[in-house]
mmCIF file with all atom_site columns, C-alpha atoms in Angstrom:
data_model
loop_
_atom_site.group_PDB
_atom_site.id
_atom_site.type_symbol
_atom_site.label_atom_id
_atom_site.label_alt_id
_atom_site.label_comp_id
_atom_site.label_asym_id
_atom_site.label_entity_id
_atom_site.label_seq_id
_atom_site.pdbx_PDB_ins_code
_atom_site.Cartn_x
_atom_site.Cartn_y
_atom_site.Cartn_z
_atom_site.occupancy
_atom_site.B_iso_or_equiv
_atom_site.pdbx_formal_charge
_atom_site.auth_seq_id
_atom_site.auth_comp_id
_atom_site.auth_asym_id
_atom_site.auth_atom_id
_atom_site.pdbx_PDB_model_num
ATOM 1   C CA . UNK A 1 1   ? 0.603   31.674 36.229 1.00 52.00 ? 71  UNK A CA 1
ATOM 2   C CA . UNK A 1 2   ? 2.496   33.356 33.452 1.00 58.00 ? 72  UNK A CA 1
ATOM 3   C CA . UNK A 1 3   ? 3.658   30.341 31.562 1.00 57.00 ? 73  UNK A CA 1
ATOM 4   C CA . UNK A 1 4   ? -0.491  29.531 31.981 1.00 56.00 ? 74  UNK A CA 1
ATOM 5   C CA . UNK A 1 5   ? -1.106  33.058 30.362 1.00 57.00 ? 75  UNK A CA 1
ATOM 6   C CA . UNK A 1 6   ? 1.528   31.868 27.730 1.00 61.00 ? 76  UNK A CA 1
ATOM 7   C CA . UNK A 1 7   ? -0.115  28.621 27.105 1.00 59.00 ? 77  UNK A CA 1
ATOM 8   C CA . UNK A 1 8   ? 2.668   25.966 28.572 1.00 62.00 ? 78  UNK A CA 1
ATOM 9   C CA . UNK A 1 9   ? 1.715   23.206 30.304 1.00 60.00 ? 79  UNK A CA 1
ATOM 10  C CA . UNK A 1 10  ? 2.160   23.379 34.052 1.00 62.00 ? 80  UNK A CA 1
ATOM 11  C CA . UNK A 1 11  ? 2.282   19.304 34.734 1.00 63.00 ? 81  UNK A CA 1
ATOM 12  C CA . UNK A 1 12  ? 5.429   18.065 36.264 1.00 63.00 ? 82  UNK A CA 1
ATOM 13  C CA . UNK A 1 13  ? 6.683   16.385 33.300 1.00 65.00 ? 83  UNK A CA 1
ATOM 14  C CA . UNK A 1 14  ? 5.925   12.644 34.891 1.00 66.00 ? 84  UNK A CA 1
ATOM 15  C CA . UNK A 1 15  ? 2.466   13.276 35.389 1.00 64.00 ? 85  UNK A CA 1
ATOM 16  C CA . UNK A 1 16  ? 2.455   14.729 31.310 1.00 62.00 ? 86  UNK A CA 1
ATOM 17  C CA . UNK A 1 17  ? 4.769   11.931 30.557 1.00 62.00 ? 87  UNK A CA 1
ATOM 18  C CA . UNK A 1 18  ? 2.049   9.433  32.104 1.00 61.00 ? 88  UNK A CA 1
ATOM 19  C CA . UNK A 1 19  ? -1.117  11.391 30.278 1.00 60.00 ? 89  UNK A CA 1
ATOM 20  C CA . UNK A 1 20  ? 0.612   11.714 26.943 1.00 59.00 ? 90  UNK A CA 1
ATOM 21  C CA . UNK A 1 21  ? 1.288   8.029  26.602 1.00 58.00 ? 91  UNK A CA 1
ATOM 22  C CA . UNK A 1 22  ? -2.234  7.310  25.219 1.00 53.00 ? 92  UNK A CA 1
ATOM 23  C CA . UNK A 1 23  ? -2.284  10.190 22.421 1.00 52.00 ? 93  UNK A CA 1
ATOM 24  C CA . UNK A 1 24  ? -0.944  10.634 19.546 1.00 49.00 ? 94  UNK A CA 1
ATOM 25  C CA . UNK A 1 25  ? 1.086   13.101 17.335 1.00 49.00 ? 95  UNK A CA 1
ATOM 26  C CA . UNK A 1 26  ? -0.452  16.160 15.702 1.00 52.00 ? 96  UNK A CA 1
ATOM 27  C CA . UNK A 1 27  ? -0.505  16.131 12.212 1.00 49.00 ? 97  UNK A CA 1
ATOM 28  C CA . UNK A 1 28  ? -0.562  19.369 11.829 1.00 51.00 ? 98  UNK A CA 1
ATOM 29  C CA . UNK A 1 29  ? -3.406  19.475 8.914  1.00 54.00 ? 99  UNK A CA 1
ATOM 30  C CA . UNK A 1 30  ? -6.531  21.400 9.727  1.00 55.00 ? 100 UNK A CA 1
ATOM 31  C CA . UNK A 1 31  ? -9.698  19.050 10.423 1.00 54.00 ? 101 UNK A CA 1
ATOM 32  C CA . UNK A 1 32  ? -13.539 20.034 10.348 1.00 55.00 ? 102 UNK A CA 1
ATOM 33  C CA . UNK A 1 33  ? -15.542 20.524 13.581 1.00 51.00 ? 103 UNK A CA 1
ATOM 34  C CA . UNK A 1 34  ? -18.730 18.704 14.431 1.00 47.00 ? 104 UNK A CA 1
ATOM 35  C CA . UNK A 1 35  ? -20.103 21.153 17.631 1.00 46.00 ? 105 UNK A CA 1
ATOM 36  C CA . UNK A 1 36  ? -21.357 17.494 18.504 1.00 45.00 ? 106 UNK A CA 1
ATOM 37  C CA . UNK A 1 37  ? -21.571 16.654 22.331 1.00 42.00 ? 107 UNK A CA 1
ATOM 38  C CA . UNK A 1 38  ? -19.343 13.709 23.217 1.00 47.00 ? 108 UNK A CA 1
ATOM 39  C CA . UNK A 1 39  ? -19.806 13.500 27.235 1.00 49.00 ? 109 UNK A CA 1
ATOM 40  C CA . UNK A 1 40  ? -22.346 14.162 29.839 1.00 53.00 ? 110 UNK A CA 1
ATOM 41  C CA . UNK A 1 41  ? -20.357 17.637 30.371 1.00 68.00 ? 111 UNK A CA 1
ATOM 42  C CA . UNK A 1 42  ? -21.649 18.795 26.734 1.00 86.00 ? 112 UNK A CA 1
ATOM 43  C CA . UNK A 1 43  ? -17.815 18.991 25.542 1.00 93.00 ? 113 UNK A CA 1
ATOM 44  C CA . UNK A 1 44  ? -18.035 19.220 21.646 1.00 94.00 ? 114 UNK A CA 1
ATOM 45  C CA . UNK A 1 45  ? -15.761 17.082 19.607 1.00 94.00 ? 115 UNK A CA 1
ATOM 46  C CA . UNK A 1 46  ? -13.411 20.275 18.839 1.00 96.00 ? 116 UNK A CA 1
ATOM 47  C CA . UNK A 1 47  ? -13.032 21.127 22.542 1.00 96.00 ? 117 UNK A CA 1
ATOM 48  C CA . UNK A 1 48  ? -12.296 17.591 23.155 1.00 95.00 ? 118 UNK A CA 1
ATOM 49  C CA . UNK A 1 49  ? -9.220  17.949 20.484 1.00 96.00 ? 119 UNK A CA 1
ATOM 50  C CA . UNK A 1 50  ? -8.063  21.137 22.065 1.00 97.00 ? 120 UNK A CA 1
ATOM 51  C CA . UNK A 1 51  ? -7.996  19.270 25.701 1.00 96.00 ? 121 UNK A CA 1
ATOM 52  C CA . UNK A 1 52  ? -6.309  16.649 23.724 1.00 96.00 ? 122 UNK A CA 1
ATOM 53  C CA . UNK A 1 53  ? -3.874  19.112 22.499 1.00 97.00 ? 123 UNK A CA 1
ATOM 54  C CA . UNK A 1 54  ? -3.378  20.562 25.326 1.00 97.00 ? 124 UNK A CA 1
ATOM 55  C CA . UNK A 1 55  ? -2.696  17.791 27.492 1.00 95.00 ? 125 UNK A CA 1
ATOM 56  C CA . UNK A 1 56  ? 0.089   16.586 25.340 1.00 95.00 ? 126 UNK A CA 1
ATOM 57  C CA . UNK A 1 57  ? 1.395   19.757 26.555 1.00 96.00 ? 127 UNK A CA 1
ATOM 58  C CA . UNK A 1 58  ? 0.747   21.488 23.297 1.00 98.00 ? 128 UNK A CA 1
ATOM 59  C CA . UNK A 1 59  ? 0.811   25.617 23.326 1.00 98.00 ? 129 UNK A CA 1
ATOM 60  C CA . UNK A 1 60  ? -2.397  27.509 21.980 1.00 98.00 ? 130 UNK A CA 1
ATOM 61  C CA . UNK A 1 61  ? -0.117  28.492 18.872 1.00 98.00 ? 131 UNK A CA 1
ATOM 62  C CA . UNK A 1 62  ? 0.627   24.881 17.605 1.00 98.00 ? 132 UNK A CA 1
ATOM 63  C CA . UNK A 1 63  ? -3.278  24.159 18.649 1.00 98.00 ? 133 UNK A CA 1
ATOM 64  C CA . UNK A 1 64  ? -4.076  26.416 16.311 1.00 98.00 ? 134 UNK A CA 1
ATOM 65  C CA . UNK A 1 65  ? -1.817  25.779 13.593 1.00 98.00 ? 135 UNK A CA 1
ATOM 66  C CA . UNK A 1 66  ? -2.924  21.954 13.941 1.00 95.00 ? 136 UNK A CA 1
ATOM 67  C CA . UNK A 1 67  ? -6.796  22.882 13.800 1.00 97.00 ? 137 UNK A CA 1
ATOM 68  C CA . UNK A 1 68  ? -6.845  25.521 11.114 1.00 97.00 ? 138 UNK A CA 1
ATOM 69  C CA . UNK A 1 69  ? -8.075  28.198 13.214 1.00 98.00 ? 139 UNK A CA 1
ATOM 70  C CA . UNK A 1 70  ? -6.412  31.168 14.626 1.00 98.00 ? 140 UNK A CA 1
ATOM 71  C CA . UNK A 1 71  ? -4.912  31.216 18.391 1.00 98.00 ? 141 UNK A CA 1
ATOM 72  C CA . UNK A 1 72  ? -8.455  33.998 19.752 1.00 98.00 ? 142 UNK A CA 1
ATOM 73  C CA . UNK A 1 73  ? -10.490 30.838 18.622 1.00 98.00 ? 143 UNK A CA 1
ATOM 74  C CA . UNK A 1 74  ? -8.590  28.893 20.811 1.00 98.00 ? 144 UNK A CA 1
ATOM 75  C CA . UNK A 1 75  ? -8.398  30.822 23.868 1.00 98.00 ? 145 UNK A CA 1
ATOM 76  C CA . UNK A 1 76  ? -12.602 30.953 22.977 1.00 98.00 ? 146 UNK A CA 1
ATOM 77  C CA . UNK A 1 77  ? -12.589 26.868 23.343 1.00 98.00 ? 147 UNK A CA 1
ATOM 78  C CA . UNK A 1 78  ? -10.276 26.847 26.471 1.00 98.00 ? 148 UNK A CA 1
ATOM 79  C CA . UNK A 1 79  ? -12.779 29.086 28.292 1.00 98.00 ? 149 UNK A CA 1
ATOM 80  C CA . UNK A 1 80  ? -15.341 27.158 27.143 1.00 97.00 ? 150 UNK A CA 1
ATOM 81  C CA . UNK A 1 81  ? -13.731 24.081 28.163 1.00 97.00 ? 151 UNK A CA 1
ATOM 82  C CA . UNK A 1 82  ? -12.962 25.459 31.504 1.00 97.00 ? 152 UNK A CA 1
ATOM 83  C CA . UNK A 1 83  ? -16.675 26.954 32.307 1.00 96.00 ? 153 UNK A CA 1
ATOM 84  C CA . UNK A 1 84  ? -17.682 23.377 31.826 1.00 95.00 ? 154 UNK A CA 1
ATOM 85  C CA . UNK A 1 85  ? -15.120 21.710 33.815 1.00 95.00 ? 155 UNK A CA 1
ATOM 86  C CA . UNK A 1 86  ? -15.648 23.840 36.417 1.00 95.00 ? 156 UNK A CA 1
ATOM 87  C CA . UNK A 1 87  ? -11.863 24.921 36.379 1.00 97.00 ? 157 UNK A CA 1
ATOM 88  C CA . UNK A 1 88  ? -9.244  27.799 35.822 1.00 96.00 ? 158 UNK A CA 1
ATOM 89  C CA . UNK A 1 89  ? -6.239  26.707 34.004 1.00 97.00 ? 159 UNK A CA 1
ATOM 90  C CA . UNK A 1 90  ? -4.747  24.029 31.860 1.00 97.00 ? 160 UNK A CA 1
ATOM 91  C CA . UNK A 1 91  ? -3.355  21.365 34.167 1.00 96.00 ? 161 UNK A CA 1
ATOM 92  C CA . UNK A 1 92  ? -6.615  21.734 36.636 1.00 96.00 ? 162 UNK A CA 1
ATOM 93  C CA . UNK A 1 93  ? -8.503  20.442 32.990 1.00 96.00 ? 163 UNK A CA 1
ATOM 94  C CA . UNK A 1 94  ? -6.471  18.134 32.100 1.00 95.00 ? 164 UNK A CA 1
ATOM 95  C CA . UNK A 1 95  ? -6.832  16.919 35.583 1.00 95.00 ? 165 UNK A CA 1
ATOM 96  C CA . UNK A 1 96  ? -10.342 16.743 36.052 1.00 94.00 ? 166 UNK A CA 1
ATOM 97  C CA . UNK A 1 97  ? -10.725 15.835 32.911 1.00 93.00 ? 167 UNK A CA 1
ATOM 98  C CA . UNK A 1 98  ? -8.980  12.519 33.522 1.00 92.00 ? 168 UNK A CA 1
ATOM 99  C CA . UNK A 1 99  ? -10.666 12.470 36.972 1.00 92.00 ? 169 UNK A CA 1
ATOM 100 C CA . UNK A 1 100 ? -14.020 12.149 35.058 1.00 90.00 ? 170 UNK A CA 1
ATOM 101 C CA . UNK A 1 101 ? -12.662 9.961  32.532 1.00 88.00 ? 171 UNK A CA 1
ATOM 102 C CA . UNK A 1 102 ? -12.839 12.521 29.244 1.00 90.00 ? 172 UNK A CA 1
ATOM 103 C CA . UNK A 1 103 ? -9.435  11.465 29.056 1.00 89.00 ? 173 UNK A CA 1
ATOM 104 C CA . UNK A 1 104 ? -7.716  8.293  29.570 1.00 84.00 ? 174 UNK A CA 1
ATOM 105 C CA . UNK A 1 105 ? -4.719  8.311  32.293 1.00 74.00 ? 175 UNK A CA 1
ATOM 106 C CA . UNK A 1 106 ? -2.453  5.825  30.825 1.00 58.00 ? 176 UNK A CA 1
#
């Protein structure tokens, strides 16, 4: 639970290994949101970044450097994105998240 709080990743590193192979690097330049809904589960298209992010095992600090934002605003998305999901942490997201096919398991 504490690396959770500290916003690692708590995959085993085969199953990241196998859900990172379909994204791509950060950029690190800040990018506009849209607050549009992109699934049936309402996720806007900046949540859907920061599950991106985050499943490429990213910590809420480089999220937010790679957004723009600051880290609060981040934690603010992740609880959103949980509420929706239905979920408590990172890797139970990222997990149902491929489950429902929000993200692709590669």
């Amino acid at each position: 639970m504490r690396a959770s709080a500290q916003g690692e990743t708590l995959l085993q590193p085969e199953i990241l290994t196998r859900v990172l192979a379909h994204t791509n690097t950060p950029t690190h330049q800040p990018t506009k949101p849209t607050n549009k809904p992109i699934t049936n589960l309402d996720l806007t298209e900046r949540e859907f970044e920061v599950l991106t992010a985050v499943s490429q095992g990213n910590r809420n600090k480089e999220i937010a450097l790679h957004l723009g934002v600051t880290e609060r605003t981040i934690k603010a998305h992740l609880t959103n994105i949980y509420n929706k999901l239905g979920v408590d942490s990172r890797a139970a997201a990222v997990s149902v998240a491929i489950q429902k096919g929000i993200l692709l398991n590669n």
